[in-house]
mmCIF file of C-alpha atoms in Angstrom:
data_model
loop_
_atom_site.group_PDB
_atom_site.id
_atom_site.type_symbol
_atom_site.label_atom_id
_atom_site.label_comp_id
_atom_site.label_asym_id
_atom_site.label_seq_id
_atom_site.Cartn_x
_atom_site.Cartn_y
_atom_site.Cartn_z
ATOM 1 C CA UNK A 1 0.646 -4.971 -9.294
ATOM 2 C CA UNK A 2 -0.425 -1.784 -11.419
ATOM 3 C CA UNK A 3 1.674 0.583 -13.137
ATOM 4 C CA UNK A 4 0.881 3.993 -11.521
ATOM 5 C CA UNK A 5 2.503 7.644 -11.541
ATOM 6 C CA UNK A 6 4.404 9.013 -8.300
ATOM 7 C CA UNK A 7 1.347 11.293 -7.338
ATOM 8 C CA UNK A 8 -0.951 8.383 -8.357
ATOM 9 C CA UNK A 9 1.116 5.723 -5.915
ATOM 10 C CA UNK A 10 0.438 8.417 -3.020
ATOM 11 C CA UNK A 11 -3.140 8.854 -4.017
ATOM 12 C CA UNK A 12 -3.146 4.597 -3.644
ATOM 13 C CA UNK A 13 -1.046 4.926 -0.416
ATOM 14 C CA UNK A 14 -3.680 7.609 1.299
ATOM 15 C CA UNK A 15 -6.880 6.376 -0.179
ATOM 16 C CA UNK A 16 -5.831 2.681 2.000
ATOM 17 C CA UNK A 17 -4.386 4.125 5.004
ATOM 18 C CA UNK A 18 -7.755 6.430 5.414
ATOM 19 C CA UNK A 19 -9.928 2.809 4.455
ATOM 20 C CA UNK A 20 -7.632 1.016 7.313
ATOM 21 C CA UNK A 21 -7.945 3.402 9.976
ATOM 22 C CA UNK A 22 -10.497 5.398 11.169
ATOM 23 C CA UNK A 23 -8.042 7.834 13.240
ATOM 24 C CA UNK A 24 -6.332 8.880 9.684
ATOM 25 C CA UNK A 25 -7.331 12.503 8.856
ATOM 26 C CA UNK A 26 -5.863 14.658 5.791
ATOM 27 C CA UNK A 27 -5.741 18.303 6.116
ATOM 28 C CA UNK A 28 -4.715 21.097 3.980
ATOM 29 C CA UNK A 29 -5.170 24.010 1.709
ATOM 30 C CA UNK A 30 -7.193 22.335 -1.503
ATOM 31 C CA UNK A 31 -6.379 19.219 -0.634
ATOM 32 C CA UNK A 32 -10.743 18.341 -0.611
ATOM 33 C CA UNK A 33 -12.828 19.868 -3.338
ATOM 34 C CA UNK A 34 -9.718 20.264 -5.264
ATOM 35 C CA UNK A 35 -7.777 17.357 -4.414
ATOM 36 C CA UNK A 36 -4.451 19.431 -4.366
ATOM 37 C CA UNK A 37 -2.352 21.206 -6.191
ATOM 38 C CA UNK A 38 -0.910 18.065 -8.151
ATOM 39 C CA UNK A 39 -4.394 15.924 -8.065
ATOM 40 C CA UNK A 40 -2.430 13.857 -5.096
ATOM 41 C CA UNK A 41 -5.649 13.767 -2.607
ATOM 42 C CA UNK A 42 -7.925 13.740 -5.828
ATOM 43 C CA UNK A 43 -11.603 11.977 -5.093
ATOM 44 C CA UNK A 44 -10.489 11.146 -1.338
ATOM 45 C CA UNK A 45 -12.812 14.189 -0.044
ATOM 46 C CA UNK A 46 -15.751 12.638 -2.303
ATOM 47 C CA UNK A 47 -15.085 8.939 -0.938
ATOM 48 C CA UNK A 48 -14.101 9.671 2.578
ATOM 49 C CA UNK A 49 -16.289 12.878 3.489
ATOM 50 C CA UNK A 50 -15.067 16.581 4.583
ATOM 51 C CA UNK A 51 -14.525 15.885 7.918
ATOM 52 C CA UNK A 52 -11.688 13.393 7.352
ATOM 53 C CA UNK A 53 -10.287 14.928 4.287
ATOM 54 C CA UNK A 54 -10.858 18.639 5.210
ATOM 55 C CA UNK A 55 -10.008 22.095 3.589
ATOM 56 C CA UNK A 56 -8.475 24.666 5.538
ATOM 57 C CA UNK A 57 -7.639 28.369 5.522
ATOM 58 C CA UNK A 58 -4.058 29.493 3.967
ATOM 59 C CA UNK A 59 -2.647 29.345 7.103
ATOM 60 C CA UNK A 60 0.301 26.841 7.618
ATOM 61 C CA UNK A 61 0.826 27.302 11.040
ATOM 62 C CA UNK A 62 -2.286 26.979 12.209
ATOM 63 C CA UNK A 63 -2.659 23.731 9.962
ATOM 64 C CA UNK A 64 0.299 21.932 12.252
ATOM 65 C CA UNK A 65 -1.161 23.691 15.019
ATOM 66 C CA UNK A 66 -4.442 21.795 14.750
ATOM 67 C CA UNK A 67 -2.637 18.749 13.730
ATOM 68 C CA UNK A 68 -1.083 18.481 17.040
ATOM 69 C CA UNK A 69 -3.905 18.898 19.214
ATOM 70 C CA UNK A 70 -5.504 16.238 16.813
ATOM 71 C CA UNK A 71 -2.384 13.916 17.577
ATOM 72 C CA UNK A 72 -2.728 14.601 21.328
ATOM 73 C CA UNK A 73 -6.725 13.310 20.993
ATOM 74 C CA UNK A 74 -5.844 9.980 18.987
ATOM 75 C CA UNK A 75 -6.081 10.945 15.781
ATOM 76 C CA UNK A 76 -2.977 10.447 13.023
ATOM 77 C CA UNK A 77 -3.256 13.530 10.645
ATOM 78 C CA UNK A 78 -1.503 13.949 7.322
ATOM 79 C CA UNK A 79 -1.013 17.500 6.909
ATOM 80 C CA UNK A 80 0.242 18.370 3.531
ATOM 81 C CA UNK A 81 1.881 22.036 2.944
ATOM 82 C CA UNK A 82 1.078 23.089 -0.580
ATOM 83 C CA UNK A 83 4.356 24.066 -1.938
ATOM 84 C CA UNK A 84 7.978 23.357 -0.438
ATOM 85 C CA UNK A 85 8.339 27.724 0.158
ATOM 86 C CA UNK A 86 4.854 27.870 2.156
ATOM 87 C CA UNK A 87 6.642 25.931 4.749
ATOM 88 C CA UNK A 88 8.494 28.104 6.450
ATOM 89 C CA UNK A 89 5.356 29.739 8.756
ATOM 90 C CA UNK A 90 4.783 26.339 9.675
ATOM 91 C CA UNK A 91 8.289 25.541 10.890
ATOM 92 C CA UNK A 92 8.125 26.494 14.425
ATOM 93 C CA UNK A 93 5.119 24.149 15.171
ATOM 94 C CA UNK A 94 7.466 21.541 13.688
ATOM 95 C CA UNK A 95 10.720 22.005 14.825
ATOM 96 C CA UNK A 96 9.706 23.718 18.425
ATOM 97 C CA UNK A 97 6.496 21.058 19.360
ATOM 98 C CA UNK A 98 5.920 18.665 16.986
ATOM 99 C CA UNK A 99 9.781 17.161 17.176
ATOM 100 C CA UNK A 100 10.309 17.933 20.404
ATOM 101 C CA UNK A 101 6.782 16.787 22.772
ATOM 102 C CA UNK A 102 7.792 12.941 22.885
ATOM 103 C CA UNK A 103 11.021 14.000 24.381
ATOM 104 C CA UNK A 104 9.315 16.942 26.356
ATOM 105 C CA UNK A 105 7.183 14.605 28.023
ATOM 106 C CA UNK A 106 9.544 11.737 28.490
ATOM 107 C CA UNK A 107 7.507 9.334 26.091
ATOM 108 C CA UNK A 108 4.253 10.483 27.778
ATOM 109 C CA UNK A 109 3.092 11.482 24.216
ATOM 110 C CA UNK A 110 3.220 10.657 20.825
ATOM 111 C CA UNK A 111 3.013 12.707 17.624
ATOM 112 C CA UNK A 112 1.981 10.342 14.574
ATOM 113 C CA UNK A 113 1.750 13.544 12.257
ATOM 114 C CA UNK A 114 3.206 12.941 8.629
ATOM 115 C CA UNK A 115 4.214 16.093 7.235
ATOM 116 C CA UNK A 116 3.201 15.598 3.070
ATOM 117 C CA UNK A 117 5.854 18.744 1.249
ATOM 118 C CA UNK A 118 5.782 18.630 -2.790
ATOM 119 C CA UNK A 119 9.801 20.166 -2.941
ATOM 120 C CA UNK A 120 12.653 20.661 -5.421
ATOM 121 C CA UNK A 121 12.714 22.348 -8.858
ATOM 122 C CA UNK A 122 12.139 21.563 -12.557
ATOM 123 C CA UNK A 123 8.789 22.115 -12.947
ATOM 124 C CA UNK A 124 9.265 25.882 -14.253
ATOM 125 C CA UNK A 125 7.714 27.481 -11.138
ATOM 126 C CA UNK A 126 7.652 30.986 -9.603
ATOM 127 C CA UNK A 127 9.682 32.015 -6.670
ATOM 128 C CA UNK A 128 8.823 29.979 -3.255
ATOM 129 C CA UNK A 129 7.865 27.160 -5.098
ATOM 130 C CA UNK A 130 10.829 25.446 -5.700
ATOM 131 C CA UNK A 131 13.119 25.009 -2.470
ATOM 132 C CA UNK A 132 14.997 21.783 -0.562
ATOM 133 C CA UNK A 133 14.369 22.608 2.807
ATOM 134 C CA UNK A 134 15.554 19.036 3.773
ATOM 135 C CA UNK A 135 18.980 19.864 5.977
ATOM 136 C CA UNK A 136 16.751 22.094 8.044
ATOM 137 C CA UNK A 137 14.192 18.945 8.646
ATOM 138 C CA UNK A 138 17.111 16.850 9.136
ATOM 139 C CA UNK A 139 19.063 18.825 11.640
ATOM 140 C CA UNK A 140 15.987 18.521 13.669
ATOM 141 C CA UNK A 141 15.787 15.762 16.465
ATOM 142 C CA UNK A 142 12.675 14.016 16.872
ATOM 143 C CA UNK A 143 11.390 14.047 12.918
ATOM 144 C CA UNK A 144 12.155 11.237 10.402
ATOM 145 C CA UNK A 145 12.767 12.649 7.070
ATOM 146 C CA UNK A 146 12.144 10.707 4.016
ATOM 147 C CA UNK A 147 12.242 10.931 0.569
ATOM 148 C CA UNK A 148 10.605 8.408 -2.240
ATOM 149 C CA UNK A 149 12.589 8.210 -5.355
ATOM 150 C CA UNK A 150 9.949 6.415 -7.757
ATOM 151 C CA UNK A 151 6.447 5.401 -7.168
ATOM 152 C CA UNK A 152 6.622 2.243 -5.434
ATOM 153 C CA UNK A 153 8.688 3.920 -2.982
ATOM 154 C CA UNK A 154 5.959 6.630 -2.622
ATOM 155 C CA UNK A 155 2.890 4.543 -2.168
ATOM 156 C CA UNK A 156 5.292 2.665 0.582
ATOM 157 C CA UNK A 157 6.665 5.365 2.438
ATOM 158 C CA UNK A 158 3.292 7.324 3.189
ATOM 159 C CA UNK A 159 1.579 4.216 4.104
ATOM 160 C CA UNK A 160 4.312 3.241 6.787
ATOM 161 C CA UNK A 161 4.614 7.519 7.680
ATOM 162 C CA UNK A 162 1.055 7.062 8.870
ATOM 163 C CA UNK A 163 1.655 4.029 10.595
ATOM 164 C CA UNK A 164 4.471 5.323 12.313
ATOM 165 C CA UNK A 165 4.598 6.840 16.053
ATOM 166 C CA UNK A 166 6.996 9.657 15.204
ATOM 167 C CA UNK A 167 6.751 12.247 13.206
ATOM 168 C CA UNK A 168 7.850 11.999 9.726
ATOM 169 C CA UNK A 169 8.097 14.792 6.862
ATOM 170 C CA UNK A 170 7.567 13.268 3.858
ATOM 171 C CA UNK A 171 9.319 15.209 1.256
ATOM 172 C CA UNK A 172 7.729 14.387 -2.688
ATOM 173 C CA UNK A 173 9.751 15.154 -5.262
ATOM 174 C CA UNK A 174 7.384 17.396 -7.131
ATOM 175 C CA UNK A 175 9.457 17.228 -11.000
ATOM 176 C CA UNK A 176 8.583 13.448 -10.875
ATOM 177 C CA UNK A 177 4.943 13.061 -9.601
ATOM 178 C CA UNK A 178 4.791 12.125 -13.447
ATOM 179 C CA UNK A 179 6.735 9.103 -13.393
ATOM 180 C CA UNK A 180 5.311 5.815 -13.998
ATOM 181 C CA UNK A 181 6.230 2.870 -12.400
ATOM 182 C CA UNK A 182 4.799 -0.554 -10.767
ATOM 183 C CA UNK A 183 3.593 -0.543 -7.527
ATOM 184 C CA UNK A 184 2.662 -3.209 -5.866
ATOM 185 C CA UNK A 185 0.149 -2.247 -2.653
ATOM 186 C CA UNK A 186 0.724 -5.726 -0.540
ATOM 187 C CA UNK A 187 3.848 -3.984 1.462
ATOM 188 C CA UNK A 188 5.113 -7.820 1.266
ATOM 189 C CA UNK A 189 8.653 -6.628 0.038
ATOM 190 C CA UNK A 190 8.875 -2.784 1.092
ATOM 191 C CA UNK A 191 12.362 -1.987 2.923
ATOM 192 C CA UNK A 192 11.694 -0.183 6.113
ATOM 193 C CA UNK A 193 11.322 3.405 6.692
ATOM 194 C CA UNK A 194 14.598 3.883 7.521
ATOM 195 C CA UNK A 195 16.695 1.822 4.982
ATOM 196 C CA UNK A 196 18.736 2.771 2.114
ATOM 197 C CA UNK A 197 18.508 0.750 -1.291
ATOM 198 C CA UNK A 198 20.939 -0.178 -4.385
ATOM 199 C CA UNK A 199 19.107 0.465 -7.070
ATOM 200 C CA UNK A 200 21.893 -0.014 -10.276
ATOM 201 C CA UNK A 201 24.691 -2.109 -9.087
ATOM 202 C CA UNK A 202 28.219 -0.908 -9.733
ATOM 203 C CA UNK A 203 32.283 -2.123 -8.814
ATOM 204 C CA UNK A 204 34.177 1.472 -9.004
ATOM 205 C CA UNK A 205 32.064 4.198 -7.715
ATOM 206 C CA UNK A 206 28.822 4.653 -5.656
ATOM 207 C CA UNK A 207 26.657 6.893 -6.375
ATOM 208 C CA UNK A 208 24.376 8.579 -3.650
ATOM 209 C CA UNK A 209 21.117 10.548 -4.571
ATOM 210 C CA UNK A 210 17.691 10.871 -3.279
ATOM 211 C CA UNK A 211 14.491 12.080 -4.388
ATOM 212 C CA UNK A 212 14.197 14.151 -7.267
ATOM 213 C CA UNK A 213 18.378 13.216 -8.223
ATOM 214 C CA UNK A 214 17.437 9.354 -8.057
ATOM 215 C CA UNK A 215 16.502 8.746 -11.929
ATOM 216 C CA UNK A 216 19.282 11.261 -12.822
ATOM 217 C CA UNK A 217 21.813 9.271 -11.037
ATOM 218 C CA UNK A 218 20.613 6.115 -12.822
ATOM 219 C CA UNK A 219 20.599 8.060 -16.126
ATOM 220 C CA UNK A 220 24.326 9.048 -15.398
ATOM 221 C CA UNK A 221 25.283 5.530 -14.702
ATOM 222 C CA UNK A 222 23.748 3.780 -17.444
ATOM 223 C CA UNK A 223 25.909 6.542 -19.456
ATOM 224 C CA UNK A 224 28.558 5.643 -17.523
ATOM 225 C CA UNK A 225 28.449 1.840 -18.486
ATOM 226 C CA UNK A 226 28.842 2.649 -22.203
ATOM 227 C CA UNK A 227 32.050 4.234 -21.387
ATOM 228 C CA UNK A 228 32.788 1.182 -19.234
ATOM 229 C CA UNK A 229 32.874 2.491 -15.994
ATOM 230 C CA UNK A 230 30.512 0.487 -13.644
ATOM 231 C CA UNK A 231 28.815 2.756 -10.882
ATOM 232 C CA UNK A 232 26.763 1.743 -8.784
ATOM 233 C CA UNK A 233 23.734 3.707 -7.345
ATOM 234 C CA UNK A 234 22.211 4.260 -4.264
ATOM 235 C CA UNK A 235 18.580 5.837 -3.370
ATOM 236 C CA UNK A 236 18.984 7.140 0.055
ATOM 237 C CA UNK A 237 15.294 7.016 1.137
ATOM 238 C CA UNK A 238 15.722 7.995 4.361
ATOM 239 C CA UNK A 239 17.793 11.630 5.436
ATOM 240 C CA UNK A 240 16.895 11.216 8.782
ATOM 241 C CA UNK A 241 17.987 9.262 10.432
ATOM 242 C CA UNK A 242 20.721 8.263 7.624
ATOM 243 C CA UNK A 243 21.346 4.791 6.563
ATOM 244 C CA UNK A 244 25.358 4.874 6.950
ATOM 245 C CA UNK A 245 25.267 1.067 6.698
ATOM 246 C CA UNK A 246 23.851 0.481 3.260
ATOM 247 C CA UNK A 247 26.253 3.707 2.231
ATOM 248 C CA UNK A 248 29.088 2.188 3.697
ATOM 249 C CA UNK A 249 28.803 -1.095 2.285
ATOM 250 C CA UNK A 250 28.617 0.176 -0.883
ATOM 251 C CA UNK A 251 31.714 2.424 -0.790
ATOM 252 C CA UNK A 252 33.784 -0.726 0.748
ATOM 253 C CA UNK A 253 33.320 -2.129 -2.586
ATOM 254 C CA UNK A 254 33.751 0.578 -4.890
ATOM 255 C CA UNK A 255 36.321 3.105 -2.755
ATOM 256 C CA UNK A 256 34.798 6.200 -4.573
ATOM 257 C CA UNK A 257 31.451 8.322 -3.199
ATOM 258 C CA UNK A 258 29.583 11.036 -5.107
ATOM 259 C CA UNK A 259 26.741 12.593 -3.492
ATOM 260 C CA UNK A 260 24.279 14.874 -5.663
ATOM 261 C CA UNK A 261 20.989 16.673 -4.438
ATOM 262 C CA UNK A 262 19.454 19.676 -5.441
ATOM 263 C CA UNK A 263 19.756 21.862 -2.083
ATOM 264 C CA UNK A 264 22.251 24.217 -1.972
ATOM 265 C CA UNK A 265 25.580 23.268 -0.927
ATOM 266 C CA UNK A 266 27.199 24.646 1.972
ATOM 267 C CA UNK A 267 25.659 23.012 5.049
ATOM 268 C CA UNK A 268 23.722 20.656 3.030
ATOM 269 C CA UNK A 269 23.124 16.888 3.368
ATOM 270 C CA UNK A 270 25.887 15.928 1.170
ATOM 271 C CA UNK A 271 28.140 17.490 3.510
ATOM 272 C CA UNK A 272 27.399 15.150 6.034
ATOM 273 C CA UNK A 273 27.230 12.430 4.200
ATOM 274 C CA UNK A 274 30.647 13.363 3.171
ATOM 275 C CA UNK A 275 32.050 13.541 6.305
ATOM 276 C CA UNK A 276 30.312 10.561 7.684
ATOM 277 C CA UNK A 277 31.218 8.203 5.211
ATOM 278 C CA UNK A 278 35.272 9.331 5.421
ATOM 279 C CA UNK A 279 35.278 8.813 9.097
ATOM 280 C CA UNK A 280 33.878 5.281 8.479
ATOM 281 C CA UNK A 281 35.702 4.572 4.988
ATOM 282 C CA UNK A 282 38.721 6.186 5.336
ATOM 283 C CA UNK A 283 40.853 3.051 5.583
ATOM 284 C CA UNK A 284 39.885 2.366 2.190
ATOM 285 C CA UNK A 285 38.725 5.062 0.114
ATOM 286 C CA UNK A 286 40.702 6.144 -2.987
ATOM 287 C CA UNK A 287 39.764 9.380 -3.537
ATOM 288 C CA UNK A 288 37.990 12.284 -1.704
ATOM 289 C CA UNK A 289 34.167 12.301 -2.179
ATOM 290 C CA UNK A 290 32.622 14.418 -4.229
ATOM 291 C CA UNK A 291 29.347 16.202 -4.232
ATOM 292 C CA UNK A 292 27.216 17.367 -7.086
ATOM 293 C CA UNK A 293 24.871 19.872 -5.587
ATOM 294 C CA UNK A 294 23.110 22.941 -6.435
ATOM 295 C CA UNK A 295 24.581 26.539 -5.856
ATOM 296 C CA UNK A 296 24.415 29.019 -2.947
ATOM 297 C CA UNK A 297 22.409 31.292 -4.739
ATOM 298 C CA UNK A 298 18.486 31.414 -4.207
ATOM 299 C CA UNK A 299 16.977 29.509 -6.572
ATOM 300 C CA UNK A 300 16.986 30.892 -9.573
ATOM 301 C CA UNK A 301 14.013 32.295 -12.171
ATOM 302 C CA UNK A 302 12.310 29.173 -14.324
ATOM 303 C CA UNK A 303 13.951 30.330 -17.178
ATOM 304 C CA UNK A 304 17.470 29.698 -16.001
ATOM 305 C CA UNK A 305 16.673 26.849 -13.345
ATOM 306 C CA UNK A 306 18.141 23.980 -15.533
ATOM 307 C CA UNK A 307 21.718 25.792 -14.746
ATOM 308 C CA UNK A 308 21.146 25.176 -10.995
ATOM 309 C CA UNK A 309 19.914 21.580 -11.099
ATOM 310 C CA UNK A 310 22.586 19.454 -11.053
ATOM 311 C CA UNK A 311 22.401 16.859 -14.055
ATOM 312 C CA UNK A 312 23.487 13.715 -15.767
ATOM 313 C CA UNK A 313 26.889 15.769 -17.120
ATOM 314 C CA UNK A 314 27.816 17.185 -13.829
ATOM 315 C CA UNK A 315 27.634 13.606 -12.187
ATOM 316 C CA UNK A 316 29.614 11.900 -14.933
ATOM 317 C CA UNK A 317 32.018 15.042 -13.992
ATOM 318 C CA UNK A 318 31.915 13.908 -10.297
ATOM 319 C CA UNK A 319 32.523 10.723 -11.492
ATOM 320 C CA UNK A 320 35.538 11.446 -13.361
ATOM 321 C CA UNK A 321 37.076 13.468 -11.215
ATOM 322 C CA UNK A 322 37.016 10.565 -8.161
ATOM 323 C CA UNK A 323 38.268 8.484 -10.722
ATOM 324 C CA UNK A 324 40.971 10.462 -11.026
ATOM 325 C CA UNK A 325 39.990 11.671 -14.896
ATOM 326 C CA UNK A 326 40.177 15.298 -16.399
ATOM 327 C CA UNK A 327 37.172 16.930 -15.070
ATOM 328 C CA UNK A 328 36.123 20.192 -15.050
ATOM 329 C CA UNK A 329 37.659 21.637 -12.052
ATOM 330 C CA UNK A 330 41.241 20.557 -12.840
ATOM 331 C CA UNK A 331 41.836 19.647 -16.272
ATOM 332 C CA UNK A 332 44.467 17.168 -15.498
ATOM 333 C CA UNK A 333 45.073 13.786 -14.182
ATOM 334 C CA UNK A 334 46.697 13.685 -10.231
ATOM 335 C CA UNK A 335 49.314 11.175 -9.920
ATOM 336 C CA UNK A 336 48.509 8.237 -7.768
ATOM 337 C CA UNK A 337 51.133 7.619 -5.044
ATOM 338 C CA UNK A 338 52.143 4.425 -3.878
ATOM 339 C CA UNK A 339 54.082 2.982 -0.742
ATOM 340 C CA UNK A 340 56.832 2.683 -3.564
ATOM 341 C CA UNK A 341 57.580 6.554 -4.291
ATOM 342 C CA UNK A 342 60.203 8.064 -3.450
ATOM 343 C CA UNK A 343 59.740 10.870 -0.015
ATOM 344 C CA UNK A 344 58.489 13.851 -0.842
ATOM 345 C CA UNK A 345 56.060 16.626 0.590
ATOM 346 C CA UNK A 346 52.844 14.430 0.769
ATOM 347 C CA UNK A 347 54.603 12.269 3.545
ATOM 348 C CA UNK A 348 57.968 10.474 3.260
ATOM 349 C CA UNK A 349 55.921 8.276 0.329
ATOM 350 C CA UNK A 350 53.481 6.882 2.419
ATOM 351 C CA UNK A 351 50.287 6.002 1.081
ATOM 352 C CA UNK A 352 47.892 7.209 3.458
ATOM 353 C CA UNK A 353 49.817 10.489 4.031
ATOM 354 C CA UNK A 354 49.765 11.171 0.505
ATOM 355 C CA UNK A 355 45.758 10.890 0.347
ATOM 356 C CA UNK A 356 45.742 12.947 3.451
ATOM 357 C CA UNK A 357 47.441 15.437 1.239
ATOM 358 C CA UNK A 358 45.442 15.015 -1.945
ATOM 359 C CA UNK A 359 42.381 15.545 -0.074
ATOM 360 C CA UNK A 360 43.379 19.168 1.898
ATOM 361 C CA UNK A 361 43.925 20.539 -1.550
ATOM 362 C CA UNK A 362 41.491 19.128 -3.307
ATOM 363 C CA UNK A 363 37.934 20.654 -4.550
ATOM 364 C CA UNK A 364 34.580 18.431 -2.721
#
């Protein structure tokens, strides 16, 4: 066990998948002499040699293009793409081959490639160097998108990315490669790839974040406690595919869902994890969920950013308002309807009709 940053847990996670496996090979702009923009691949060119942990030319596209014909020879490359923006000329070797060739040659071929993208905001950066691209990843059949939310989940999740068959983007939360944490590098205990965790147990609402949104979720629920309200928290992990189970089990207990993450929010993950967990929890949930996202606007200049990021006061407003609490988009508290009310509008007094009713006019 050593306490470690976020970038320092991924430099641990590399460093032993290259030492494990002679087929592992890291490519990318700075990622050798340099060791990257945020030090993650620092001294792995020095201990491995250039032609495992090799430099190439500022051209994303051609960086996934090589990784795939490396892939088709054996090899497992980590590509990383140097900021979240510079992904976008890389995007059709992702979404148009490397999703799609398992499928294209019914299982003939694998495509171990883990996609390495430093994303989100709140590090003061210029334009293209702060998206969450992760819906468009997502969307995509034949990736596995994941997110760590602290370091142990970072030196974890690009260890078993590498190990993996399928492709997997591996989206780092760039604002926390700072973080500290304990990591402990014997994988004994790690959850799989694809599982959700419960990170801050609550009883009244749940919580959902990933990535970047993780420690501000906690931070909102500790807050939470000292007004008494117990809410629990959940660190996705993994966007694609989605751990419903975890998620629903959680909102069975609680009956309340807020989902927060930076990407904009029209079309965005929290919209389907909105609708997915009211198709599964709609027998018991109390209140429509609620999602804390950030705006449709491009993201903004540095100087402004903190306006866009959703943070601990917005959740606690998400929080109130599922609780049925002035919040800031109504000002007032609904009145609860019960099987004993007299008929009216929402449905004769029924219960369920009433929520039905509650939830057409109410804001997500």
């Amino acid at each position: 066990m050593s306490t470690v940053t976020l970038a320092g847990a991924l430099n641990a996670g590399l460093r032993r998948a290259l030492a494990d496996d002679d087929r592992v090979v890291v490519l990318g702009e700075d990622v050798g002499r340099l060791g990257g923009v945020f030090r993650v691949t620092d001294g792995l060119q020095r201990d491995f040699g250039a032609d495992r942990v090799r430099d190439t030319p500022l051209a994303e596209s051609g960086i996934l293009g090589v990784a795939v014909g490396l892939a088709y020879r054996g090899y497992r490359p980590v590509v990383e793409i140097q900021f979240d923006g510079f992904m976008y000329p890389a995007f059709d070797q992702i979404v148009t081959q490397v999703a799609r060739l398992h499928y294209r040659t019914g299982g003939a071929v694998r495509m171990p490639i883990t996609v390495r993208i430093p994303y989100g905001g709140g590090i003061g950066a210029v334009e293209h160097h702060s998206e969450s691209p992760e819906a468009y990843f997502a969307h995509t059949p034949g990736l596995r998108v994941v997110s760590p939310g602290g370091p142990q989940d970072a030196y974890a999740m690009v260890r078993q990315a590498i190990a993996c068959d399928d492709p997997v983007v591996l989206l780092e939360p760039k604002r926390r490669y700072w973080v500290k944490g304990d990591v402990d590098e014997s994988l004994d205990d790690a959850l799989p790839l694809d599982r959700a965790r419960v990170v801050l147990p609550g009883d009244v609402v749940t919580v959902a974040a990933y990535g970047p949104l993780v420690l501000t979720a906690r931070d909102a629920a500790l807050a939470a406690r000292d007004e008494g309200v117990s809410v629990e928290v959940v660190d996705l992990r993994t966007l694609s595919p989605l751990d419903l189970e975890t998620l629903e089990a959680s909102v069975r207990r609680t009956r309340r869902l807020v989902v927060a993450h930076e990407a904009q929010r029209s079309g965005g993950l929290g919209a389907e994890i909105a609708a997915s967990v009211t198709e599964r929890c709609w027998d018991v949930l109390d209140a429509p969920v609620a999602r804390v996202t950030g705006f449709d606007v491009p993201y903004p200049p540095a100087k402004v950013e903190e306006h866009f990021l959703p943070d601990l006061d917005r959740i606690l407003d998400a929080v109130d308002r599922v609780l049925g609490r002035p919040h800031s988009l109504s000002g007032f508290t609904p009145t609860v309807h019960t099987t004993a009310d007299p008929p009216g509008d929402a449905g004769g007094g029924d219960a369920e009709h009433a929520r039905g009713a509650a939830t057409v006019g109410s804001a997500s």
